[in-house]
PDB file of C-alpha atoms and ligand atoms in Angstrom:
ATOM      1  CA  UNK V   1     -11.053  32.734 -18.656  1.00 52.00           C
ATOM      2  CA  UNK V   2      -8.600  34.070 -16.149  1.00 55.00           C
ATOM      3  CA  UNK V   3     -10.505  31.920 -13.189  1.00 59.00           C
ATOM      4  CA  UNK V   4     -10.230  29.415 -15.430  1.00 59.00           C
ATOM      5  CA  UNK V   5      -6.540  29.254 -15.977  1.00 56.00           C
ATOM      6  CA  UNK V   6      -5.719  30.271 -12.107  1.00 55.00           C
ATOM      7  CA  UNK V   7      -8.448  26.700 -11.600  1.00 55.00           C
ATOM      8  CA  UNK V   8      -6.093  24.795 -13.375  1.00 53.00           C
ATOM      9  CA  UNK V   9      -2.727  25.734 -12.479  1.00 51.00           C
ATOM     10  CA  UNK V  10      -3.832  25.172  -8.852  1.00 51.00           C
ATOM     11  CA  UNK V  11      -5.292  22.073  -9.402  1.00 52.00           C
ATOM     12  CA  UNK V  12      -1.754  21.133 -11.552  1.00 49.00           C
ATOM     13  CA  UNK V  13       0.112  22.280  -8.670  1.00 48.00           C
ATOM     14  CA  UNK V  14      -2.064  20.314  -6.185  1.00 50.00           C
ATOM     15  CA  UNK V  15      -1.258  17.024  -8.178  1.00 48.00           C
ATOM     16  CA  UNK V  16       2.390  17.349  -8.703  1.00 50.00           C
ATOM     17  CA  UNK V  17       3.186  18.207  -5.097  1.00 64.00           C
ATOM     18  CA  UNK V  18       2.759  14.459  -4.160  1.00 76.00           C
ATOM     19  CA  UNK V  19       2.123  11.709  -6.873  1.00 87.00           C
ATOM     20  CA  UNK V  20       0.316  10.121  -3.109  1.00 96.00           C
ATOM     21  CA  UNK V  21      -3.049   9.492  -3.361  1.00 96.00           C
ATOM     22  CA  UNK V  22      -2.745  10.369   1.080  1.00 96.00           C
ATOM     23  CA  UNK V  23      -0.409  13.408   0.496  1.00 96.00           C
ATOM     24  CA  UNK V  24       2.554  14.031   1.639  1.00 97.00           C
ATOM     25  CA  UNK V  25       3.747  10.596   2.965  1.00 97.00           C
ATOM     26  CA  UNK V  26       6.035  12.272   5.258  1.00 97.00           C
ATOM     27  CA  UNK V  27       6.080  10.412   8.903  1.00 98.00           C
ATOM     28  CA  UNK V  28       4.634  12.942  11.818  1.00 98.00           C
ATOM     29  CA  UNK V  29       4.393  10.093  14.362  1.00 97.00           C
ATOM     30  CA  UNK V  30       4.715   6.642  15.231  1.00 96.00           C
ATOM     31  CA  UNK V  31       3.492   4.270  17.433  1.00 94.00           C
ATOM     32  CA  UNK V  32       4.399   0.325  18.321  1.00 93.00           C
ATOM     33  CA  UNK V  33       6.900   0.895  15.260  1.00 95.00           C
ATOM     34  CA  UNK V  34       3.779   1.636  12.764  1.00 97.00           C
ATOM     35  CA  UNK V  35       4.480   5.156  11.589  1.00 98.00           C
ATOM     36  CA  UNK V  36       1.441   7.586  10.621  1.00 98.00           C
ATOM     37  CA  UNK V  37       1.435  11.120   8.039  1.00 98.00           C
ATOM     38  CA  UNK V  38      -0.015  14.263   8.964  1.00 97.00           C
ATOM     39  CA  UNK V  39      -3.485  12.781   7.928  1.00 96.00           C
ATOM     40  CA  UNK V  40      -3.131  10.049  10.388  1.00 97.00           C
ATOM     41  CA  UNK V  41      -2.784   7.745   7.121  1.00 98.00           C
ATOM     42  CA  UNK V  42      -0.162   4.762   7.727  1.00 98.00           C
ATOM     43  CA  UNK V  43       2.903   5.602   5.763  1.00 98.00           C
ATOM     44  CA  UNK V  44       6.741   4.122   5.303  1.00 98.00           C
ATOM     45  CA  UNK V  45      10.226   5.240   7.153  1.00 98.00           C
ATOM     46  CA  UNK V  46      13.190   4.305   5.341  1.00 98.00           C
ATOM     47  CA  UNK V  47      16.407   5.761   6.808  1.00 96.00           C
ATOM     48  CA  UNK V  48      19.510   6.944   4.332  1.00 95.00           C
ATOM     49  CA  UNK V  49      21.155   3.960   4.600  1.00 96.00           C
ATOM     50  CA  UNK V  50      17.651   2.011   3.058  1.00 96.00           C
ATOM     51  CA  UNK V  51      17.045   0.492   6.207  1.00 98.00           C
ATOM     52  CA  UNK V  52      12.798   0.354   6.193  1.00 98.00           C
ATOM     53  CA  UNK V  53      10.486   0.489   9.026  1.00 98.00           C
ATOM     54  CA  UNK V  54       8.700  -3.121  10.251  1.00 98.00           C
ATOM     55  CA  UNK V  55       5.510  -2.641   8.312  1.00 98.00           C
ATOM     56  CA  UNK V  56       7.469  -2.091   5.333  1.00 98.00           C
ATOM     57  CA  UNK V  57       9.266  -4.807   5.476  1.00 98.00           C
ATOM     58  CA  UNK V  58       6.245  -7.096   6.406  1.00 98.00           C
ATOM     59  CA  UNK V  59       4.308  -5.727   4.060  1.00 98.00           C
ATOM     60  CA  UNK V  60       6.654  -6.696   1.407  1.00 98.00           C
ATOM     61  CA  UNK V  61       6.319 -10.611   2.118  1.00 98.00           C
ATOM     62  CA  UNK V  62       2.208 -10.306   2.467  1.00 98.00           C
ATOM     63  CA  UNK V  63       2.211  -8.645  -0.617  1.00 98.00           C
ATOM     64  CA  UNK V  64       4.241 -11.391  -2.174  1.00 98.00           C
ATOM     65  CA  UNK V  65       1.765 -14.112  -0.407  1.00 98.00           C
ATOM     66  CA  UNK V  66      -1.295 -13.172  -1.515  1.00 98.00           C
ATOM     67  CA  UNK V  67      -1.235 -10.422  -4.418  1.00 98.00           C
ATOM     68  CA  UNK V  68       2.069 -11.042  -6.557  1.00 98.00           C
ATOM     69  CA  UNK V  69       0.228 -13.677  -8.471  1.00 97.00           C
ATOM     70  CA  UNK V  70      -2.175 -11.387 -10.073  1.00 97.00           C
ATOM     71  CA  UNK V  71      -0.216  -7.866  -9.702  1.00 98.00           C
ATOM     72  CA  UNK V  72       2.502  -8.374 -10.805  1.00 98.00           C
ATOM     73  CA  UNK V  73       6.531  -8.433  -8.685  1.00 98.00           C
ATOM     74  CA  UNK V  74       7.064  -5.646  -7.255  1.00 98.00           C
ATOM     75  CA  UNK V  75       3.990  -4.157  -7.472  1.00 98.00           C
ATOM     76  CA  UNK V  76       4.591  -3.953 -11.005  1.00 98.00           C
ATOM     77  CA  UNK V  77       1.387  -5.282 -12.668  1.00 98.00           C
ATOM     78  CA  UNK V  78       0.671  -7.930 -15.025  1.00 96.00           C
ATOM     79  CA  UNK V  79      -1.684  -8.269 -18.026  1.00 93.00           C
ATOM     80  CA  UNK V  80      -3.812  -9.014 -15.373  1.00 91.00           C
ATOM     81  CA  UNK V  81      -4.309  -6.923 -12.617  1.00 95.00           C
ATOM     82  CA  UNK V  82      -3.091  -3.364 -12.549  1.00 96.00           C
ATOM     83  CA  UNK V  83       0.115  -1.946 -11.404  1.00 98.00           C
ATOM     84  CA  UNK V  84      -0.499  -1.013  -7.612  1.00 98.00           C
ATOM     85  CA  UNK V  85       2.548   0.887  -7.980  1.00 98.00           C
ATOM     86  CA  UNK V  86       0.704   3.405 -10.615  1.00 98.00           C
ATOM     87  CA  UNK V  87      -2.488   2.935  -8.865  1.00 98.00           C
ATOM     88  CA  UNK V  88      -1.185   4.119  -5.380  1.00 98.00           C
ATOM     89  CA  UNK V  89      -0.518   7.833  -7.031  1.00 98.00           C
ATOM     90  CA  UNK V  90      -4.076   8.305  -6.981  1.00 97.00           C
ATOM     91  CA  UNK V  91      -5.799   5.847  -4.383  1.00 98.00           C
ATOM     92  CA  UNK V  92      -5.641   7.404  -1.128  1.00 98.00           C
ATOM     93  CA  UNK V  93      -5.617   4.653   1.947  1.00 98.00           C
ATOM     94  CA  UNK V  94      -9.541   4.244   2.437  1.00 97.00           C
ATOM     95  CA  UNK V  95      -9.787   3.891  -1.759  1.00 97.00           C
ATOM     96  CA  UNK V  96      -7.467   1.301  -1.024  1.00 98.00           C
ATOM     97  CA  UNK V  97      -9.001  -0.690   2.294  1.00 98.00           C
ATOM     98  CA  UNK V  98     -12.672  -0.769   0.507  1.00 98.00           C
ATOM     99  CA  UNK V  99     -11.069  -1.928  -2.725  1.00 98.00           C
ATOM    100  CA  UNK V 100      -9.000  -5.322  -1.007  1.00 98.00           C
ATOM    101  CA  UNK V 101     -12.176  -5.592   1.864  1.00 98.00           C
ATOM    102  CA  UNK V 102     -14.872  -5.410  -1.066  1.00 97.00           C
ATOM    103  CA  UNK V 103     -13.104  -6.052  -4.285  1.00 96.00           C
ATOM    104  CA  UNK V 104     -13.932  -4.783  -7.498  1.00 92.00           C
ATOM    105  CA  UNK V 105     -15.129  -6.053 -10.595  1.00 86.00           C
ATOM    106  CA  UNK V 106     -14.543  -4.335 -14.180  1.00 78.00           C
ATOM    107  CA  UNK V 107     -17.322  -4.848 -16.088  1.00 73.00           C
ATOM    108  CA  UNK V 108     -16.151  -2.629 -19.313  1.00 71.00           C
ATOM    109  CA  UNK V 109     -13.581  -4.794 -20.678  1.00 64.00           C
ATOM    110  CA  UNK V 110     -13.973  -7.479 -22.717  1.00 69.00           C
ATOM    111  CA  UNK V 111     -11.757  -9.591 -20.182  1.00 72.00           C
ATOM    112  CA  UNK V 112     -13.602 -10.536 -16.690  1.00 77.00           C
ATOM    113  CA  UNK V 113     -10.966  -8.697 -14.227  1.00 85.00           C
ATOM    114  CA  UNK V 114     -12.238  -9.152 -10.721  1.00 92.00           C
ATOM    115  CA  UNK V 115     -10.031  -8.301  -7.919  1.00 95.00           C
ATOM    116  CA  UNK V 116     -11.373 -10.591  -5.327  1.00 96.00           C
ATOM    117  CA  UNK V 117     -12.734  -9.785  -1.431  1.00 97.00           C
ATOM    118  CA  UNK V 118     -10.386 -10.367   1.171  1.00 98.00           C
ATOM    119  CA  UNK V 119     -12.526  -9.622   3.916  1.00 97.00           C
ATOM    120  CA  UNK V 120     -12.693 -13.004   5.618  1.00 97.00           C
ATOM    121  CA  UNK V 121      -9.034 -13.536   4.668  1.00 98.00           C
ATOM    122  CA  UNK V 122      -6.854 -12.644   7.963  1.00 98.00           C
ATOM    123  CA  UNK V 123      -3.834 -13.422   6.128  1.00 97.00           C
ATOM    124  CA  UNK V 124      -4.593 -10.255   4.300  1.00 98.00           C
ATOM    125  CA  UNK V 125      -6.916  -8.527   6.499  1.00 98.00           C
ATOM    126  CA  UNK V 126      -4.284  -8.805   9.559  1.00 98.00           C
ATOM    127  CA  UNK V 127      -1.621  -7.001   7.608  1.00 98.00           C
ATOM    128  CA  UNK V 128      -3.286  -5.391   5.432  1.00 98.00           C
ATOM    129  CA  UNK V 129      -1.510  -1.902   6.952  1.00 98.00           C
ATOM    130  CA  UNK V 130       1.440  -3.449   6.664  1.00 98.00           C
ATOM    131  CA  UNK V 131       0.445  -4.222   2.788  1.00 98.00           C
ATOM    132  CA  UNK V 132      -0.315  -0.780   1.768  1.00 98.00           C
ATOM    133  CA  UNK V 133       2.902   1.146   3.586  1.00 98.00           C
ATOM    134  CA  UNK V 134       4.609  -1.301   1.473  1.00 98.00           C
ATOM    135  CA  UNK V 135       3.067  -0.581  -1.825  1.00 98.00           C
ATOM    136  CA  UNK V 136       3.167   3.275  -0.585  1.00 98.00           C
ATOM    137  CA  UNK V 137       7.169   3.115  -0.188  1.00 98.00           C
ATOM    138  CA  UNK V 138       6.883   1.923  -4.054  1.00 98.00           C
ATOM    139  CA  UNK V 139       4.470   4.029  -5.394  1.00 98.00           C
ATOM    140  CA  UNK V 140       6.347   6.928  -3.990  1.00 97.00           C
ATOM    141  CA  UNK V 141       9.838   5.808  -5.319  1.00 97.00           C
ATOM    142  CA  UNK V 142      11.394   5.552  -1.969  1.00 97.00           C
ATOM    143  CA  UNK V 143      11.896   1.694  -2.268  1.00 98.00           C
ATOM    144  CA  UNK V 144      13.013   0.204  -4.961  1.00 97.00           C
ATOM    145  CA  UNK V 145      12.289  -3.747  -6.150  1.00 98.00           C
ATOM    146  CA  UNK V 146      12.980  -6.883  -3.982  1.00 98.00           C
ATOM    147  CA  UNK V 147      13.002  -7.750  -0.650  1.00 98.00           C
ATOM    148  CA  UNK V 148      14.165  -4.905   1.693  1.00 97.00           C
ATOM    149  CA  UNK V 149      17.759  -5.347   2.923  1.00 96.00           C
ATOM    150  CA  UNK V 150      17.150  -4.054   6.698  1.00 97.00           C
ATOM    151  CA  UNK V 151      14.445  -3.490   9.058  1.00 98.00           C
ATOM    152  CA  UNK V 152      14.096  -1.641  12.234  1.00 97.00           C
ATOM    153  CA  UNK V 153      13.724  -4.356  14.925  1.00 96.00           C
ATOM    154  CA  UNK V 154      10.251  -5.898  15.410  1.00 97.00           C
ATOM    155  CA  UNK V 155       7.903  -3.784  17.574  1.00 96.00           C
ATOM    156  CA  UNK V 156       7.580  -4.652  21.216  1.00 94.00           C
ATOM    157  CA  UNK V 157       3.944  -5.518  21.082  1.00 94.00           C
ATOM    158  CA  UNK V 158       3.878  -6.743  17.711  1.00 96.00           C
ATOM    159  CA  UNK V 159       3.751 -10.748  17.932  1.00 95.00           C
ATOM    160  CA  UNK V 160       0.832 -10.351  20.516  1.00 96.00           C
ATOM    161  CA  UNK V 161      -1.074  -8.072  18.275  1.00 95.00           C
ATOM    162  CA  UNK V 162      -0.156 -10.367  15.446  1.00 96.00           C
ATOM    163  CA  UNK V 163      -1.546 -13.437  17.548  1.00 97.00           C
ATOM    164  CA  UNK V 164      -4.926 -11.402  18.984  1.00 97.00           C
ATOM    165  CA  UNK V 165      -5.496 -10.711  15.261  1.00 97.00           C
ATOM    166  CA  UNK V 166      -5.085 -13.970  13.321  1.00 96.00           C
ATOM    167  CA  UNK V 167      -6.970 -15.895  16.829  1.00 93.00           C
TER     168      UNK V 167
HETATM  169  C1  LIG N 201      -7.018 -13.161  -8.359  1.00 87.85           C
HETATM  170  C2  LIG N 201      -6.229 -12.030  -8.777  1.00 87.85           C
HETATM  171  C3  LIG N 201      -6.006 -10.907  -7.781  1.00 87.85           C
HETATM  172  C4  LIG N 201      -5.438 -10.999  -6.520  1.00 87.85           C
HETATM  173  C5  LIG N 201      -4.941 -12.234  -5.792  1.00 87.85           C
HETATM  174  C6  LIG N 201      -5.380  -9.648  -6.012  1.00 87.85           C
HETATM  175  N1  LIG N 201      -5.909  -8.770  -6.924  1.00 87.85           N
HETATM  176 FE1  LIG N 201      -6.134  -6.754  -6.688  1.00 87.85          FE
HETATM  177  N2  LIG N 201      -7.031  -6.625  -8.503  1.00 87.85           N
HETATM  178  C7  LIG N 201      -7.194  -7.666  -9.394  1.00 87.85           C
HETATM  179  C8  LIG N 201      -7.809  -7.154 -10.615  1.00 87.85           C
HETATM  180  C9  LIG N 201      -8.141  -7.980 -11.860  1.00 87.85           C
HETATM  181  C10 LIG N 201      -8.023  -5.771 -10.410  1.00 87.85           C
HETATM  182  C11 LIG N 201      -8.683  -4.780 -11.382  1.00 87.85           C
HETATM  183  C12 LIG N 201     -10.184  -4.855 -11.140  1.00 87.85           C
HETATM  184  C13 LIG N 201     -10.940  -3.785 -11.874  1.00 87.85           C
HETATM  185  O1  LIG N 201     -10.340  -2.880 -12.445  1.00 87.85           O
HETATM  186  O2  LIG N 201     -12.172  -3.863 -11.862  1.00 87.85           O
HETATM  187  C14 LIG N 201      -7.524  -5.479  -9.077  1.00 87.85           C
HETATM  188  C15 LIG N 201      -7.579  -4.230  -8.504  1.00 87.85           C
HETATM  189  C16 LIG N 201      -6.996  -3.888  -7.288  1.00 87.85           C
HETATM  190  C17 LIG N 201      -6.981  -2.566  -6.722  1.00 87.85           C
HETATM  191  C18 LIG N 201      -7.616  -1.332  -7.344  1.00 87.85           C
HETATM  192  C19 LIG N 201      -6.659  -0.694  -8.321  1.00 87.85           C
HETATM  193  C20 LIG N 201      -7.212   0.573  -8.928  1.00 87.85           C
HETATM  194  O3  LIG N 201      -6.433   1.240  -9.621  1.00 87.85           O
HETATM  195  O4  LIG N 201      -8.386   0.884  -8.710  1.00 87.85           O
HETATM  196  C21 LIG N 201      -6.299  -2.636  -5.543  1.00 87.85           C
HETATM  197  C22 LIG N 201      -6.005  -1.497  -4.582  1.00 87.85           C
HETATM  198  C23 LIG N 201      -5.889  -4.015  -5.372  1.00 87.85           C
HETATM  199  N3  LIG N 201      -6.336  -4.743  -6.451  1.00 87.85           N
HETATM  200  C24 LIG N 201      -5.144  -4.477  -4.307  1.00 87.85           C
HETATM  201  C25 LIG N 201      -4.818  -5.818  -4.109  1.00 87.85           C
HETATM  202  C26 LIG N 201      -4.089  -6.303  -2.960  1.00 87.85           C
HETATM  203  C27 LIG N 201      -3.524  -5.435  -1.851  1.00 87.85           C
HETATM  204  C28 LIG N 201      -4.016  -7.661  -3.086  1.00 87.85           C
HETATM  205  C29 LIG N 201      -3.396  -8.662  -2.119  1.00 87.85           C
HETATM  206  C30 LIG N 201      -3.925  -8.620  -0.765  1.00 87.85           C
HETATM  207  C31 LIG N 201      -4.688  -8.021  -4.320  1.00 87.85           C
HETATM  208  N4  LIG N 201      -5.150  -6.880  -4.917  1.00 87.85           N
HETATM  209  C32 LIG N 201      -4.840  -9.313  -4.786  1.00 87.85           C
HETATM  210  C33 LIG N 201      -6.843  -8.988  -9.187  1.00 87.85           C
HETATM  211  C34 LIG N 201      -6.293  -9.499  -8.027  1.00 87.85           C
END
């Protein structure tokens, strides 16, 4: 009984530490103006003053191409497709990359909800860091809606990775 309650407030501990499906979100590093957590997991940098980090901001217009329409502004959800916002407090990144690469198809509702495959998409699959930094920033509550007012300049390399990428 007394393992059992020590099990659970650990466990409850664990989970309200970070509501980050990758932990702690903090940024330990960066490189080419992509910024990475202890884990090595892409994450967000958004100064005091709300200026965000490149991916962020890129992120925030790829999400807008090609997801908004089912999920929702924001991130929010719709009656749809789930709230990425919500869904981000458990995911962790590689829950994430197999769900947009391979999709995902609920098959015990009584709706037909399929998220779709981007994997031969490079408008998606070319950004898709850039995609889920975003929807980290908002699942963590560090950004709030709408386009991001500032961005650190873009990264040196970033148009000719951008352009080796998309062919
Ligand atoms: C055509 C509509 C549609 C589009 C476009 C779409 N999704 Fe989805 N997505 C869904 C539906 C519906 C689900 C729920 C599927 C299920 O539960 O089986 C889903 C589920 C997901 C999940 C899993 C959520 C969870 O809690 O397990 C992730 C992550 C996701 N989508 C990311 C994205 C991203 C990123 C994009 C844009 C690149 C995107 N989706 C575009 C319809 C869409």
């Amino acid at each position: 009984m007394i393992t059992a309650t020590v099990a659970l407030l650990v466990l409850a501990s664990a989970a309200c530490a970070y509501a980050d499906g990758s932990g702690d979100p903090k940024p330990t590093g960066s490189s080419d103006g992509e910024y990475q957590d202890a884990s090595g997991n892409p994450t967000f940098n958004i100064g005091k003053d709300g200026t965000v980090d490149w991916y962020t901001q890129v992120g925030y217009l790829r999400y807008t191409a090609n997801c908004m329409q089912c999920h929702g502004p924001d991130g929010l959800g719709s009656t749809y497709a789930p709230s990425l916002v919500d869904s981000l407090k458990s995911l962790s990144y590689s829950d994430f990359l197999n769900t947009v690469t391979n999709g995902k198809k609920n098959v015990d509702t009584s709706q037909d909800l399929v998220m779709p495959s981007f994997a031969n998409d490079k408008n998606v699959m070319c950004y898709i860091d850039a995609i889920y930094v975003y929807l980290r920033a908002r699942s963590d509550g560090a950004l709030g809606r709408g386009r991001p007012a500032n961005s650190e300049p873009k990264p040196k390399d970033y148009a000719a990775q951008e352009n080796a990428c998309m062919g």
